[in-house]
C-alpha cells in the first residue's frame, strides 16, 4: 500500500465546531485530494492540491477549506461543522510523472456531526 | 462543471455471466479514465485504467473501452465470480490533476 495515512480515523463532533482532518503521505506525490463518500453519491471531490500552497475547489467545496504547507501534508478543515457533513472522508494521492495518474486512497475518516 | 455519470447504480448477475458498467463524462479535456473497486469497509483500489489515446484495454477477465467522440467508457467483467461483488467506480481525469468520480455501481454476483 502507498504510504498514506489519515487522522483521525473516527471523530464525533458537535454542530458548529471547527474540525480538521489530516492526510499525511510518504510518497512525495504531487497531487493530493479530499473526497467525501455518501450512499448514492459515490466519491465527490471536495478540494485538491497540485503542489505546495496550490489548491483548487472540487464539486462540493462549500463549507470546507484546505491547506498544504508542505508536500507530505494536506489538511481539510470544516469551518463550522453541520449535520450534512456527516460522511466518510477519503484522502488520495497521485503522481503523474509517467502520464498516468493512479490515485492511492487512505483508509478513510468517519466523521459524525451531532 | 465537470461531471461523470455512471449506470447502473446496482447490478446483479449470476456467477459466470458478464457484467457491464457504463460511464459518460462531460469535460472534453479528460484524458485519463480509471476504474476502482471498493469492497465493504475498505478503501477504493485501482483495477484498470485507460488513457485517451487508447480505445480498449484488457487485463484477464476485465476490459475497458473508451469512445472519446461520444464521451463514454465502459467496464466489462467476464466470467464473474462471487469475489467480484463490490462497488465499482469510474472516474475521469484531466490535465492539472483533477479527478472526478461517478456515483458507483454495486455489483452482486450470485453463486
Coordinates of C-alpha atoms in Angstrom, one line a residue:
Chain A
X1 CA 0.0 0.0 0.0
X2 CA 1.1 3.5 -0.7
X3 CA 2.3 5.5 2.3
X4 CA -0.8 7.5 3.0
X5 CA -2.3 8.0 6.5
X6 CA -5.4 9.8 7.6
X7 CA -6.1 11.0 11.1
X8 CA -8.2 10.7 13.0
X9 CA -9.9 7.5 11.7
X10 CA -13.1 8.3 13.6
X11 CA -14.5 11.5 15.0
X12 CA -17.7 12.7 16.6
X13 CA -18.2 16.4 16.8
X14 CA -20.9 18.9 17.6
X15 CA -22.6 21.1 15.2
X16 CA -20.9 24.5 14.8
X17 CA -17.5 23.4 15.9
X18 CA -14.4 23.5 13.6
X19 CA -12.9 20.2 12.6
X20 CA -9.6 19.5 10.9
X21 CA -8.7 16.2 9.2
X22 CA -5.2 15.4 8.3
X23 CA -3.7 13.4 5.4
X24 CA 0.0 12.5 5.5
X25 CA 1.9 10.9 2.7
X26 CA 5.4 9.5 2.5
X27 CA 5.4 9.0 -1.3
X28 CA 6.4 12.6 -2.3
X29 CA 3.4 12.6 -4.7
X30 CA 2.5 15.9 -6.3
X31 CA -1.3 15.6 -6.2
X32 CA -3.4 15.2 -3.1
X33 CA -7.2 15.0 -2.9
X34 CA -10.0 15.1 -0.4
X35 CA -13.2 13.2 -1.3
X36 CA -16.4 12.5 0.7
X37 CA -18.3 9.3 0.2
X38 CA -22.1 9.2 0.9
X39 CA -24.6 6.5 -0.2
X40 CA -25.9 7.2 -3.7
X41 CA -23.4 9.9 -4.4
X42 CA -20.2 8.0 -4.9
X43 CA -16.9 9.8 -4.3
X44 CA -17.3 13.6 -4.5
X45 CA -14.3 15.8 -4.8
X46 CA -14.1 18.5 -2.2
X47 CA -10.7 20.1 -2.9
X48 CA -7.4 19.0 -4.4
X49 CA -3.8 20.2 -4.5
X50 CA -1.3 20.2 -7.3
X51 CA 1.6 21.3 -5.3
X52 CA 2.6 23.1 -2.1
X53 CA 0.3 26.0 -1.5
X54 CA -1.5 25.2 -4.8
X55 CA -5.1 24.1 -4.3
X56 CA -8.3 24.2 -6.2
X57 CA -12.0 23.6 -5.5
X58 CA -13.8 20.4 -6.4
X59 CA -17.5 19.6 -6.8
X60 CA -18.6 20.2 -3.2
X61 CA -16.2 22.7 -1.6
X62 CA -18.7 24.9 0.2
X63 CA -18.1 24.8 4.0
X64 CA -14.6 23.3 3.6
X65 CA -11.2 24.8 3.3
X66 CA -7.8 23.1 2.8
X67 CA -4.1 23.9 3.3
X68 CA -0.9 22.3 2.0
X69 CA 2.1 24.0 3.5
X70 CA 4.4 21.0 2.8
X71 CA 4.4 18.2 0.2
X72 CA 3.5 15.5 2.7
X73 CA 0.5 17.0 4.5
X74 CA -2.9 18.1 3.2
X75 CA -5.4 19.4 5.8
X76 CA -9.1 19.6 5.4
X77 CA -11.0 21.9 7.7
X78 CA -14.7 22.1 8.3
X79 CA -15.1 25.7 9.4
X80 CA -18.3 25.2 11.3
X81 CA -19.5 21.6 11.1
X82 CA -23.1 20.8 10.1
X83 CA -25.0 17.5 10.2
X84 CA -24.9 17.4 6.3
X85 CA -21.1 17.0 6.6
X86 CA -21.5 13.7 8.4
X87 CA -19.7 11.4 5.9
X88 CA -16.7 9.2 5.3
X89 CA -13.8 11.3 4.1
X90 CA -11.1 9.8 1.9
X91 CA -7.7 11.4 1.1
X92 CA -6.0 10.3 -2.1
X93 CA -2.6 10.9 -3.6
X94 CA -1.2 10.6 -7.2
X95 CA 1.8 11.4 -9.3
X96 CA 1.7 12.0 -13.0
X97 CA 5.4 11.7 -14.0
X98 CA 4.5 8.9 -16.4
X99 CA 1.3 10.4 -17.7
X100 CA -0.8 8.1 -15.6
X101 CA -2.4 9.4 -12.5
X102 CA -3.2 6.3 -10.5
X103 CA -4.7 7.6 -7.2
X104 CA -4.0 5.8 -4.0
X105 CA -6.5 6.2 -1.2
X106 CA -6.1 6.5 2.5
X107 CA -8.1 4.3 5.0
X108 CA -10.8 6.9 5.3
X109 CA -12.1 9.0 8.2
X110 CA -15.6 8.5 9.5
X111 CA -16.9 11.9 10.7
X112 CA -20.2 12.2 12.6
X113 CA -21.6 15.6 13.3
X114 CA -24.3 15.6 16.1
Chain B
X1 CA -18.8 22.0 -14.1
X2 CA -17.2 18.6 -14.8
X3 CA -19.5 15.6 -14.4
X4 CA -19.3 11.8 -14.6
X5 CA -22.5 9.8 -14.8
X6 CA -22.4 6.1 -14.1
X7 CA -25.0 3.4 -14.7
X8 CA -26.5 1.2 -13.4
X9 CA -26.4 2.0 -9.7
X10 CA -26.9 -1.7 -8.9
X11 CA -26.3 -4.8 -10.9
X12 CA -27.0 -8.4 -10.1
X13 CA -25.6 -11.2 -12.2
X14 CA -25.2 -15.0 -11.9
X15 CA -21.8 -16.4 -11.4
X16 CA -20.1 -16.9 -14.7
X17 CA -22.1 -14.2 -16.5
X18 CA -20.7 -11.0 -17.8
X19 CA -21.2 -7.6 -16.2
X20 CA -21.1 -4.2 -17.9
X21 CA -20.9 -0.8 -16.3
X22 CA -21.1 2.4 -18.3
X23 CA -19.9 5.9 -17.7
X24 CA -20.2 9.2 -19.5
X25 CA -18.2 12.4 -18.9
X26 CA -18.7 16.0 -19.7
X27 CA -15.2 17.5 -19.8
X28 CA -13.7 17.1 -23.3
X29 CA -10.3 17.8 -21.8
X30 CA -10.4 14.5 -19.8
X31 CA -7.6 12.2 -20.9
X32 CA -7.4 9.5 -18.2
X33 CA -10.1 7.0 -17.2
X34 CA -9.5 4.7 -14.2
X35 CA -11.8 2.2 -12.6
X36 CA -11.8 1.5 -8.9
X37 CA -13.2 -1.4 -6.9
X38 CA -14.3 -0.9 -3.3
X39 CA -15.0 -3.8 -1.0
X40 CA -17.2 -3.3 2.0
X41 CA -15.5 -1.2 4.7
X42 CA -12.3 -0.8 2.6
X43 CA -10.7 1.9 0.6
X44 CA -11.2 2.1 -3.2
X45 CA -8.4 0.4 -5.2
X46 CA -7.5 0.7 -8.9
X47 CA -8.4 -2.3 -11.1
X48 CA -7.7 -1.0 -14.6
X49 CA -7.2 2.4 -16.3
X50 CA -7.1 3.7 -19.9
X51 CA -5.7 6.8 -21.5
X52 CA -7.4 8.8 -24.1
X53 CA -5.1 7.7 -27.0
X54 CA -6.2 4.0 -26.5
X55 CA -9.6 2.6 -27.4
X56 CA -9.6 -0.6 -25.4
X57 CA -7.5 -2.3 -22.8
X58 CA -7.8 -5.8 -21.3
X59 CA -6.4 -7.4 -18.2
X60 CA -7.5 -11.1 -17.7
X61 CA -11.3 -11.0 -17.1
X62 CA -11.7 -7.2 -17.1
X63 CA -11.6 -4.9 -20.0
X64 CA -12.3 -1.2 -20.5
X65 CA -13.4 0.5 -23.7
X66 CA -13.3 4.2 -24.5
X67 CA -15.3 6.2 -27.1
X68 CA -13.9 9.8 -26.9
X69 CA -16.2 11.1 -29.6
X70 CA -19.3 10.1 -27.6
X71 CA -17.5 10.8 -24.2
X72 CA -18.3 7.4 -22.8
X73 CA -16.3 4.5 -21.4
X74 CA -17.3 1.1 -20.1
X75 CA -16.1 -1.7 -17.8
X76 CA -16.6 -5.3 -18.8
X77 CA -16.1 -8.2 -16.4
X78 CA -16.4 -11.6 -17.9
X79 CA -16.9 -15.0 -16.1
X80 CA -17.9 -13.2 -12.9
X81 CA -17.1 -14.7 -9.6
X82 CA -18.6 -14.1 -6.1
X83 CA -15.4 -12.2 -5.1
X84 CA -16.1 -9.7 -7.8
X85 CA -19.0 -8.5 -5.7
X86 CA -18.2 -4.9 -4.6
X87 CA -18.9 -1.3 -5.5
X88 CA -17.2 -0.1 -8.7
X89 CA -16.4 3.5 -9.5
X90 CA -15.4 5.1 -12.8
X91 CA -13.5 8.3 -12.9
X92 CA -12.3 10.9 -15.4
X93 CA -9.1 12.9 -15.0
X94 CA -7.9 16.0 -16.8
X95 CA -4.7 17.9 -17.2
X96 CA -3.9 19.6 -13.9
X97 CA -4.8 16.6 -11.8
X98 CA -8.5 17.0 -11.2
X99 CA -10.1 13.5 -10.9
X100 CA -13.9 13.2 -10.8
X101 CA -15.7 10.0 -9.9
X102 CA -19.0 8.6 -10.9
X103 CA -21.7 7.6 -8.4
X104 CA -20.7 4.0 -8.2
X105 CA -22.2 0.6 -9.2
X106 CA -23.0 -2.0 -6.6
X107 CA -22.3 -5.3 -8.3
X108 CA -23.6 -8.5 -6.7
X109 CA -22.5 -11.9 -8.1
X110 CA -24.8 -14.7 -7.1
X111 CA -23.3 -18.2 -6.8

